[in-house]
Short mmCIF file of N, CA and C in Angstrom, two decimals:
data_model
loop_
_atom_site.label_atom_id
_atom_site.label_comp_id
_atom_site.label_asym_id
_atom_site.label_seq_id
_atom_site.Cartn_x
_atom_site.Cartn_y
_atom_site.Cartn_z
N UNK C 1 76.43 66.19 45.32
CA UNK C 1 77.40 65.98 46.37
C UNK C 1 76.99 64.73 47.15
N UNK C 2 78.03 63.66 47.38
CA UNK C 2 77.27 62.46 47.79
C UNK C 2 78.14 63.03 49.66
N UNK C 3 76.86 62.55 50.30
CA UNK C 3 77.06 62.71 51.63
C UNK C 3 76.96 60.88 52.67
N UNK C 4 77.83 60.97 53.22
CA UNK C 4 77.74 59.66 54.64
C UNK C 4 76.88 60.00 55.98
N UNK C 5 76.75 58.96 56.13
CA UNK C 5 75.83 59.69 57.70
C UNK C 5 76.54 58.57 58.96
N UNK C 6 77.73 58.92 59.31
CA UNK C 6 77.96 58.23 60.18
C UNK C 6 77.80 58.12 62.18
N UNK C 7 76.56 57.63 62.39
CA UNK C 7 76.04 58.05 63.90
C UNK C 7 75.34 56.70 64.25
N UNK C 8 75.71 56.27 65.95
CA UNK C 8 75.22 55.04 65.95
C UNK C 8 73.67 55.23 66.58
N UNK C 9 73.00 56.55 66.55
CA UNK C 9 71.32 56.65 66.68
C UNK C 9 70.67 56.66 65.57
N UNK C 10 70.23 55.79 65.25
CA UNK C 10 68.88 55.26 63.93
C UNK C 10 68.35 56.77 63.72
N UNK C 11 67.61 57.28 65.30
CA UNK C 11 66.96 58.63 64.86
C UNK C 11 67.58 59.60 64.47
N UNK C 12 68.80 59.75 64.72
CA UNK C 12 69.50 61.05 63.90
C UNK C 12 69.72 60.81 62.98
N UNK C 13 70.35 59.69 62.63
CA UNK C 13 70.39 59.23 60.70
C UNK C 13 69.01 59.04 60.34
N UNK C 14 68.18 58.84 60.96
CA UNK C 14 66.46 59.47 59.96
C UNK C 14 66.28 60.61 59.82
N UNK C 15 66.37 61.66 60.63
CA UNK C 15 66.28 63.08 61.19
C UNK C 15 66.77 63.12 59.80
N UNK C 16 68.55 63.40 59.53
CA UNK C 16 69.18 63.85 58.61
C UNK C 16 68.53 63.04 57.18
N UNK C 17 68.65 62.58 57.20
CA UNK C 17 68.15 61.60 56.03
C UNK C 17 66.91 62.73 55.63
N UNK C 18 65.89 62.66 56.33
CA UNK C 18 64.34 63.22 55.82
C UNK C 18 64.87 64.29 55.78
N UNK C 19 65.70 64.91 56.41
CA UNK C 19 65.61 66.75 56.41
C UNK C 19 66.65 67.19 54.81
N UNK C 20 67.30 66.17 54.52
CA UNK C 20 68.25 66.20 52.94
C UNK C 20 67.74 65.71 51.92
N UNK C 21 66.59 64.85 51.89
CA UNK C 21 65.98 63.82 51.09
C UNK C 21 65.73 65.43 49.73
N UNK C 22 65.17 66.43 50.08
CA UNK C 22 64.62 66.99 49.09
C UNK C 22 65.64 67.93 48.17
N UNK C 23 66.72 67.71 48.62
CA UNK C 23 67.85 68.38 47.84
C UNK C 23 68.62 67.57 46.51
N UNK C 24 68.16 68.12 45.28
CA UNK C 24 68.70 67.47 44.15
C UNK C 24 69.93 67.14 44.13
N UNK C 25 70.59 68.26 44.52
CA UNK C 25 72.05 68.13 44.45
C UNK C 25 72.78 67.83 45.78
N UNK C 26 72.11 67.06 46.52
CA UNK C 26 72.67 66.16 47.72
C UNK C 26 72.14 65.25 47.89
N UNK C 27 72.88 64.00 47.62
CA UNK C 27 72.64 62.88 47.99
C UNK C 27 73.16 61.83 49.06
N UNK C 28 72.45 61.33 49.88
CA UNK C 28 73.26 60.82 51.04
C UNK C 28 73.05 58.94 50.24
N UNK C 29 74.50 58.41 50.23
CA UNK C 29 74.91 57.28 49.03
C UNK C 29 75.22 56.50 50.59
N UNK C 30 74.83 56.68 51.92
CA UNK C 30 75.27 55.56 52.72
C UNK C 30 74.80 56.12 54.30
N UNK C 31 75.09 54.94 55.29
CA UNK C 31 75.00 55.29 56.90
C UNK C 31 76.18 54.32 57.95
N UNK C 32 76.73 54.57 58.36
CA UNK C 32 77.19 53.80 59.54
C UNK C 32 77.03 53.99 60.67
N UNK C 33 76.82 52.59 61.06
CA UNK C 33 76.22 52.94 62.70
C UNK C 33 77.35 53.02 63.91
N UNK C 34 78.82 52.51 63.48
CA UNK C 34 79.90 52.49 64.27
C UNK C 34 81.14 53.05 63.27
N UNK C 35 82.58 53.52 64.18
CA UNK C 35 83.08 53.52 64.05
C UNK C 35 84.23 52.21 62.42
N UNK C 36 84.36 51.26 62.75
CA UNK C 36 84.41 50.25 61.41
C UNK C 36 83.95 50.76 60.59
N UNK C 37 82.76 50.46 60.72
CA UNK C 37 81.48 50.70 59.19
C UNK C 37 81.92 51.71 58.64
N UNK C 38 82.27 52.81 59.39
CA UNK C 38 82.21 54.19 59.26
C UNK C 38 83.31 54.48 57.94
N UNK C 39 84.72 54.06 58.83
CA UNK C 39 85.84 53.89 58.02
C UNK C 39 86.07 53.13 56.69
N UNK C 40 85.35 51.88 56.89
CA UNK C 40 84.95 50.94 55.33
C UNK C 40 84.17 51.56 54.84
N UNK C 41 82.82 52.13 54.89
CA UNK C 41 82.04 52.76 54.69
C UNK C 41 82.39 53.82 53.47
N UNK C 42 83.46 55.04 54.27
CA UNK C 42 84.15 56.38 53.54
C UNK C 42 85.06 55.44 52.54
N UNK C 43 85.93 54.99 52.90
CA UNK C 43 86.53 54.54 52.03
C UNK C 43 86.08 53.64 50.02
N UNK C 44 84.81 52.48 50.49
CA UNK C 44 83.98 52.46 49.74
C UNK C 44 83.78 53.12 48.98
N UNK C 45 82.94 53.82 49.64
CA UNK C 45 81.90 54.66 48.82
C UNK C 45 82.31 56.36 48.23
N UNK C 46 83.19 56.58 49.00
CA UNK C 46 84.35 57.81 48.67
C UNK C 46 83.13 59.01 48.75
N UNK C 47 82.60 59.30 49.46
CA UNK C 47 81.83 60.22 49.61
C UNK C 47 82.37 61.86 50.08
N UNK C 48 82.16 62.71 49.49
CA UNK C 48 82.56 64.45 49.24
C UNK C 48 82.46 65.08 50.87
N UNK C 49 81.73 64.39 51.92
CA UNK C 49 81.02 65.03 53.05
C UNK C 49 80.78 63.69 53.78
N UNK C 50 81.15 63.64 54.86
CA UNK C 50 80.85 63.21 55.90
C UNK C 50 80.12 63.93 57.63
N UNK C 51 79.26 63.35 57.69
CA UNK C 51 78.54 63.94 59.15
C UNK C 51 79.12 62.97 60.08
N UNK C 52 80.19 62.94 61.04
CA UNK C 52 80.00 61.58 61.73
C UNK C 52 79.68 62.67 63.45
N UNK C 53 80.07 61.21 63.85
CA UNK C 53 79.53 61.45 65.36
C UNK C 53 80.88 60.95 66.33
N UNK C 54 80.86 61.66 67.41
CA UNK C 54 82.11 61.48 68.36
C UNK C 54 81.80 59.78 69.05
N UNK C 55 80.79 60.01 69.55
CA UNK C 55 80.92 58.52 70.33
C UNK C 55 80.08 57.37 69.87
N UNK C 56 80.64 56.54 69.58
CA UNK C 56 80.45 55.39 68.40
C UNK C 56 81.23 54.04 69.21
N UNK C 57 80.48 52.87 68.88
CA UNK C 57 81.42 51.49 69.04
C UNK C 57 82.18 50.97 68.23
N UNK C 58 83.08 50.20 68.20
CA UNK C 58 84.16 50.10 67.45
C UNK C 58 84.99 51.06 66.75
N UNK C 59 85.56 52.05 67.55
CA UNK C 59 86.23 52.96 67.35
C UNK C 59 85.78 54.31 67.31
N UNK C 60 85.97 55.35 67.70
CA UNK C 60 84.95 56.32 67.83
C UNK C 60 85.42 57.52 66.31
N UNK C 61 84.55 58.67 66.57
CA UNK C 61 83.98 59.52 65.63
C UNK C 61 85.88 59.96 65.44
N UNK C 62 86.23 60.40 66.15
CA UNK C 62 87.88 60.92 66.45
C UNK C 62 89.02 60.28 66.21
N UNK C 63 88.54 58.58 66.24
CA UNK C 63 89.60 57.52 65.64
C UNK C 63 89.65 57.60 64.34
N UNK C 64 88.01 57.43 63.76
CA UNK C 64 87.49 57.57 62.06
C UNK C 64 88.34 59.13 61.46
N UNK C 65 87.64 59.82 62.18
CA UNK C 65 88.78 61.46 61.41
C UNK C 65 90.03 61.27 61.67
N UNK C 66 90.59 60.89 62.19
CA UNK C 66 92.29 60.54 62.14
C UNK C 66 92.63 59.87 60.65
N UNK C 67 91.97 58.72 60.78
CA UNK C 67 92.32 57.52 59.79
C UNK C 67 91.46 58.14 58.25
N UNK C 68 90.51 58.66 58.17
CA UNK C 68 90.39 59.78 56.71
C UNK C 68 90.70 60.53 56.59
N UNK C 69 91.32 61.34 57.18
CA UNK C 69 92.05 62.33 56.88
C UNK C 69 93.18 62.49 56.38
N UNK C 70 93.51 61.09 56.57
CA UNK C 70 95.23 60.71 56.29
C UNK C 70 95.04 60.42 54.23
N UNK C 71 93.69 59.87 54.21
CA UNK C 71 93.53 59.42 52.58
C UNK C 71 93.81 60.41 51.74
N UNK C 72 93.81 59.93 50.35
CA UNK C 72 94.51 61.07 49.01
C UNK C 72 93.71 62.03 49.02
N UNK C 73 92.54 61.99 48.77
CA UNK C 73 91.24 62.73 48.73
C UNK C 73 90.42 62.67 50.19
N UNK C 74 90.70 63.26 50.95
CA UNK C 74 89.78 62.91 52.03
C UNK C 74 88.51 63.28 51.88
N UNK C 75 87.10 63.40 52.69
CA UNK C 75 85.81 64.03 52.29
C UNK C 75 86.02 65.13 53.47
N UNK C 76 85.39 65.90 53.56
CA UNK C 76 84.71 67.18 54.23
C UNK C 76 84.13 66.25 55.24
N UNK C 77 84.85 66.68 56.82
CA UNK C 77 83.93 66.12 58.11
C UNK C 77 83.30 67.07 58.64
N UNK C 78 82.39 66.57 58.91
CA UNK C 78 81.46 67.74 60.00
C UNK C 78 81.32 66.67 60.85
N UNK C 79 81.54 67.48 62.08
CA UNK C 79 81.58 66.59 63.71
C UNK C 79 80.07 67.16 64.28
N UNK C 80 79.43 66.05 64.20
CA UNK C 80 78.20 66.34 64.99
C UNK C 80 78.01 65.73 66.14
N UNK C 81 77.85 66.46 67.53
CA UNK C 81 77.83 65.56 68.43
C UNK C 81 76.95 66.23 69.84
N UNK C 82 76.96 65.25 70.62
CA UNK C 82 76.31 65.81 71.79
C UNK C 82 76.92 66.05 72.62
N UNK C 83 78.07 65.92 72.60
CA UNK C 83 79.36 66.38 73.72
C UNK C 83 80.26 67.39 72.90
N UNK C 84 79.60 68.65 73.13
CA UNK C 84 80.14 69.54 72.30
C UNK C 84 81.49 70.66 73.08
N UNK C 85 81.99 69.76 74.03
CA UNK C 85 83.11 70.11 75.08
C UNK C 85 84.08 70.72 74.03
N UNK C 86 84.99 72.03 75.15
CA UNK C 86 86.33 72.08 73.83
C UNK C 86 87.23 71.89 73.63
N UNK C 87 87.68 70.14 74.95
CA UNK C 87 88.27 69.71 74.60
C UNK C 87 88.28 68.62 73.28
N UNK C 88 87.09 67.83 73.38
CA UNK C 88 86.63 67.28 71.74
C UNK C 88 86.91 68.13 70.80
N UNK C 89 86.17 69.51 70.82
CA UNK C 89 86.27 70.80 69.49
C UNK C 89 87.69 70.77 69.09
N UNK C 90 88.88 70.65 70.48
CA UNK C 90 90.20 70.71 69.87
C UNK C 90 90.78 69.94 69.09
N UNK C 91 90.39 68.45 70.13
CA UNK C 91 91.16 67.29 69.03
C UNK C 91 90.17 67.25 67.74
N UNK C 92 89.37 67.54 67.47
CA UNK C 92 88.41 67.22 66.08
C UNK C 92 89.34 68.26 65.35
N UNK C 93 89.89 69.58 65.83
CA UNK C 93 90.42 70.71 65.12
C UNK C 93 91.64 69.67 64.83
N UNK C 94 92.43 69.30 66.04
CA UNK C 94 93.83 68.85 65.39
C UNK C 94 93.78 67.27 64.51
N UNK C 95 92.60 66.77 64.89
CA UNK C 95 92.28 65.89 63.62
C UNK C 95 92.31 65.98 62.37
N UNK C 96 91.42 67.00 61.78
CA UNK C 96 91.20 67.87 60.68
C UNK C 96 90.09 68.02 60.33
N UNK C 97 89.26 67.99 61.53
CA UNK C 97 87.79 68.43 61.24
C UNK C 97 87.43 69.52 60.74
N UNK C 98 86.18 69.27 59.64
CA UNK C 98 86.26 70.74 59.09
C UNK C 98 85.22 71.72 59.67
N UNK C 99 83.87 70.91 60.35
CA UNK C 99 83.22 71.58 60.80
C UNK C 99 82.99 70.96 62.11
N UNK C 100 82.46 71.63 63.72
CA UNK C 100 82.18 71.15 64.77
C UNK C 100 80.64 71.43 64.90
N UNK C 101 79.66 70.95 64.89
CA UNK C 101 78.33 71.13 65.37
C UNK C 101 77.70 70.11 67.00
N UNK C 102 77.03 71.12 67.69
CA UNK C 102 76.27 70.27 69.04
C UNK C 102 74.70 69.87 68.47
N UNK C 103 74.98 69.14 68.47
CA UNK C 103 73.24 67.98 67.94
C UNK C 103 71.91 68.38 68.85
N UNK C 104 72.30 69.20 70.23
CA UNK C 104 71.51 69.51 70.85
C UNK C 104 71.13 71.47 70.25
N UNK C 105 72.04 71.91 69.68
CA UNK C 105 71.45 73.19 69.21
C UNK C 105 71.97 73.91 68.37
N UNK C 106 72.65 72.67 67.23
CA UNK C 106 73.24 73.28 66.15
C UNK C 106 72.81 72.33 65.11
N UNK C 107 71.94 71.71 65.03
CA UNK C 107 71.52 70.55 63.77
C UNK C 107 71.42 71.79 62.44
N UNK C 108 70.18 72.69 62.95
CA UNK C 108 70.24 73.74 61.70
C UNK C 108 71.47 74.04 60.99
N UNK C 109 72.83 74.33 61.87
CA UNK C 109 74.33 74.65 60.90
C UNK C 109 74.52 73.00 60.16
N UNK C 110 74.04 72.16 60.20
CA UNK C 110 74.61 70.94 59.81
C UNK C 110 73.82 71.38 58.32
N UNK C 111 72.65 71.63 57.93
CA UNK C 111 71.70 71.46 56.97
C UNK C 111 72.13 72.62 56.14
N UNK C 112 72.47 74.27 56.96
CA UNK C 112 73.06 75.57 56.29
C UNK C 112 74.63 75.04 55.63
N UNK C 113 75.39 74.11 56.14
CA UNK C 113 76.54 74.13 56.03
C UNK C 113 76.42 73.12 54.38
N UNK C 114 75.52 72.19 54.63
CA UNK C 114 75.60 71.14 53.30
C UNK C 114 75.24 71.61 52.60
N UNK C 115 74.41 72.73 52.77
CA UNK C 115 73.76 73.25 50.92
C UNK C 115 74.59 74.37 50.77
N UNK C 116 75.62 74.95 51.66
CA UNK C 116 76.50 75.82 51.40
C UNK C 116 77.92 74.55 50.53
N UNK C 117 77.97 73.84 50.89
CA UNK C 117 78.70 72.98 50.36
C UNK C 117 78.36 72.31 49.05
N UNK C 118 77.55 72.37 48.68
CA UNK C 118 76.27 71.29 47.96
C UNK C 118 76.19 72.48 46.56
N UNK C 119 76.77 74.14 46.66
CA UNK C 119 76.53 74.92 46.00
C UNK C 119 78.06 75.20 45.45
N UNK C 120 78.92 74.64 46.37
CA UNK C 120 80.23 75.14 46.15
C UNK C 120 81.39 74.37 45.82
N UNK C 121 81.21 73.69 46.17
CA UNK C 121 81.93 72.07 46.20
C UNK C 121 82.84 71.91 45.12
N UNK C 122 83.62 71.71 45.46
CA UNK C 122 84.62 71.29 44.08
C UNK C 122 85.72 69.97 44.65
N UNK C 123 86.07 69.01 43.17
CA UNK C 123 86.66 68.29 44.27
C UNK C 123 87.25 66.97 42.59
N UNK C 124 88.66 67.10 42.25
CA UNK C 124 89.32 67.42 43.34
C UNK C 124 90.25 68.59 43.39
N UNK C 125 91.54 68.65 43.70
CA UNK C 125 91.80 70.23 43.82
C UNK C 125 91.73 71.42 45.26
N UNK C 126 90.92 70.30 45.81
CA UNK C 126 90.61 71.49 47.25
C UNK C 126 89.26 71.53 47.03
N UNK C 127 88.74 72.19 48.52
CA UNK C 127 87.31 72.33 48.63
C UNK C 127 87.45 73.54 49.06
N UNK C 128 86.52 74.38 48.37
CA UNK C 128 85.98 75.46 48.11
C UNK C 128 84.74 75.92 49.00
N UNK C 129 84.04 76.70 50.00
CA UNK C 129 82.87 76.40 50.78
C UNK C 129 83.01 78.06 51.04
N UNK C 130 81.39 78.44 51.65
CA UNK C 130 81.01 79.66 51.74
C UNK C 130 81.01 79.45 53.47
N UNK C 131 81.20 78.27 53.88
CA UNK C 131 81.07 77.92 54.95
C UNK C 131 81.89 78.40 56.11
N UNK C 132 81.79 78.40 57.14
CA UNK C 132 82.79 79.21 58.52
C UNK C 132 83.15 77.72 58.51
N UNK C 133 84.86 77.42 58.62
CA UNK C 133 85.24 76.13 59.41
C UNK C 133 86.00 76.23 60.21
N UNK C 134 85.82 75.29 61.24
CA UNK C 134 86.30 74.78 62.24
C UNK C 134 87.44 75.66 62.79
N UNK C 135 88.38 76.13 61.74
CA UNK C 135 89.66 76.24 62.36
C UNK C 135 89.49 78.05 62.47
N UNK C 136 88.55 78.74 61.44
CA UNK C 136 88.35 79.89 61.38
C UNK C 136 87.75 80.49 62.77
#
């Protein structure tokens, strides 16, 4: 399962990076540090899973899920963020976020959720997951 890491803190895209590195069947194929990147980035590289982040420069985490979500194949978002308000949780829901995580005490669901994904994954056709999302 190729995964994106889109967050403009170096240390959380290391964090994630080292904490996925040992999973065969997940591979993280990229990073963006903003909003742009983020969007060229997914598009590129067409990656199954995306982690992004709400607040970002050049367009934020909520602009990016608008504008992939709209694609043929979109990837699987998981919203990781530190403003885990529910008004964000909503618009990420009416975006089409698939998962919402707070970076301050939900990193663990980010890591349970990818190897639940990483086991289940199908694509294309729909995505298939053992996972609780967003809208559930």
């Amino acid at each position: 399962m190729k995964v994106l890491i889109a967050d403009d803190s170096e240390i959380m895209c290391e964090h994630l990076t080292d904490a996925l590195t040992g999973y065969s069947d997940i591979e993280i194929v990229g990073r963006a540090g903003d909003g742009r990147q983020a969007v060229e980035s997914i598009r590129k590289l067409e990656p199954d899973v995306v982690i992004l982040d709400i607040r970002m420069q050049n367009g934020n985490g909520i602009e990016v899920l608008e504008q992939v979500k709209k694609d043929k194949l979109p990837p699987v978002v998981i919203m990781f963020t530190n403003y885990p308000f529910p008004q964000y949780r909503k618009k990420c829901a009416e975006a089409g976020a698939d998962f919402f995580f707070d970076k301050s005490s939900e990193s663990h669901k980010v890591i349970e959720t990818l190897e639940t994904l990483a086991g289940k994954f199908k694509r294309p056709g729909g995505k298939e997951t053992g996972a609780k999302k967003l809208t559930e």
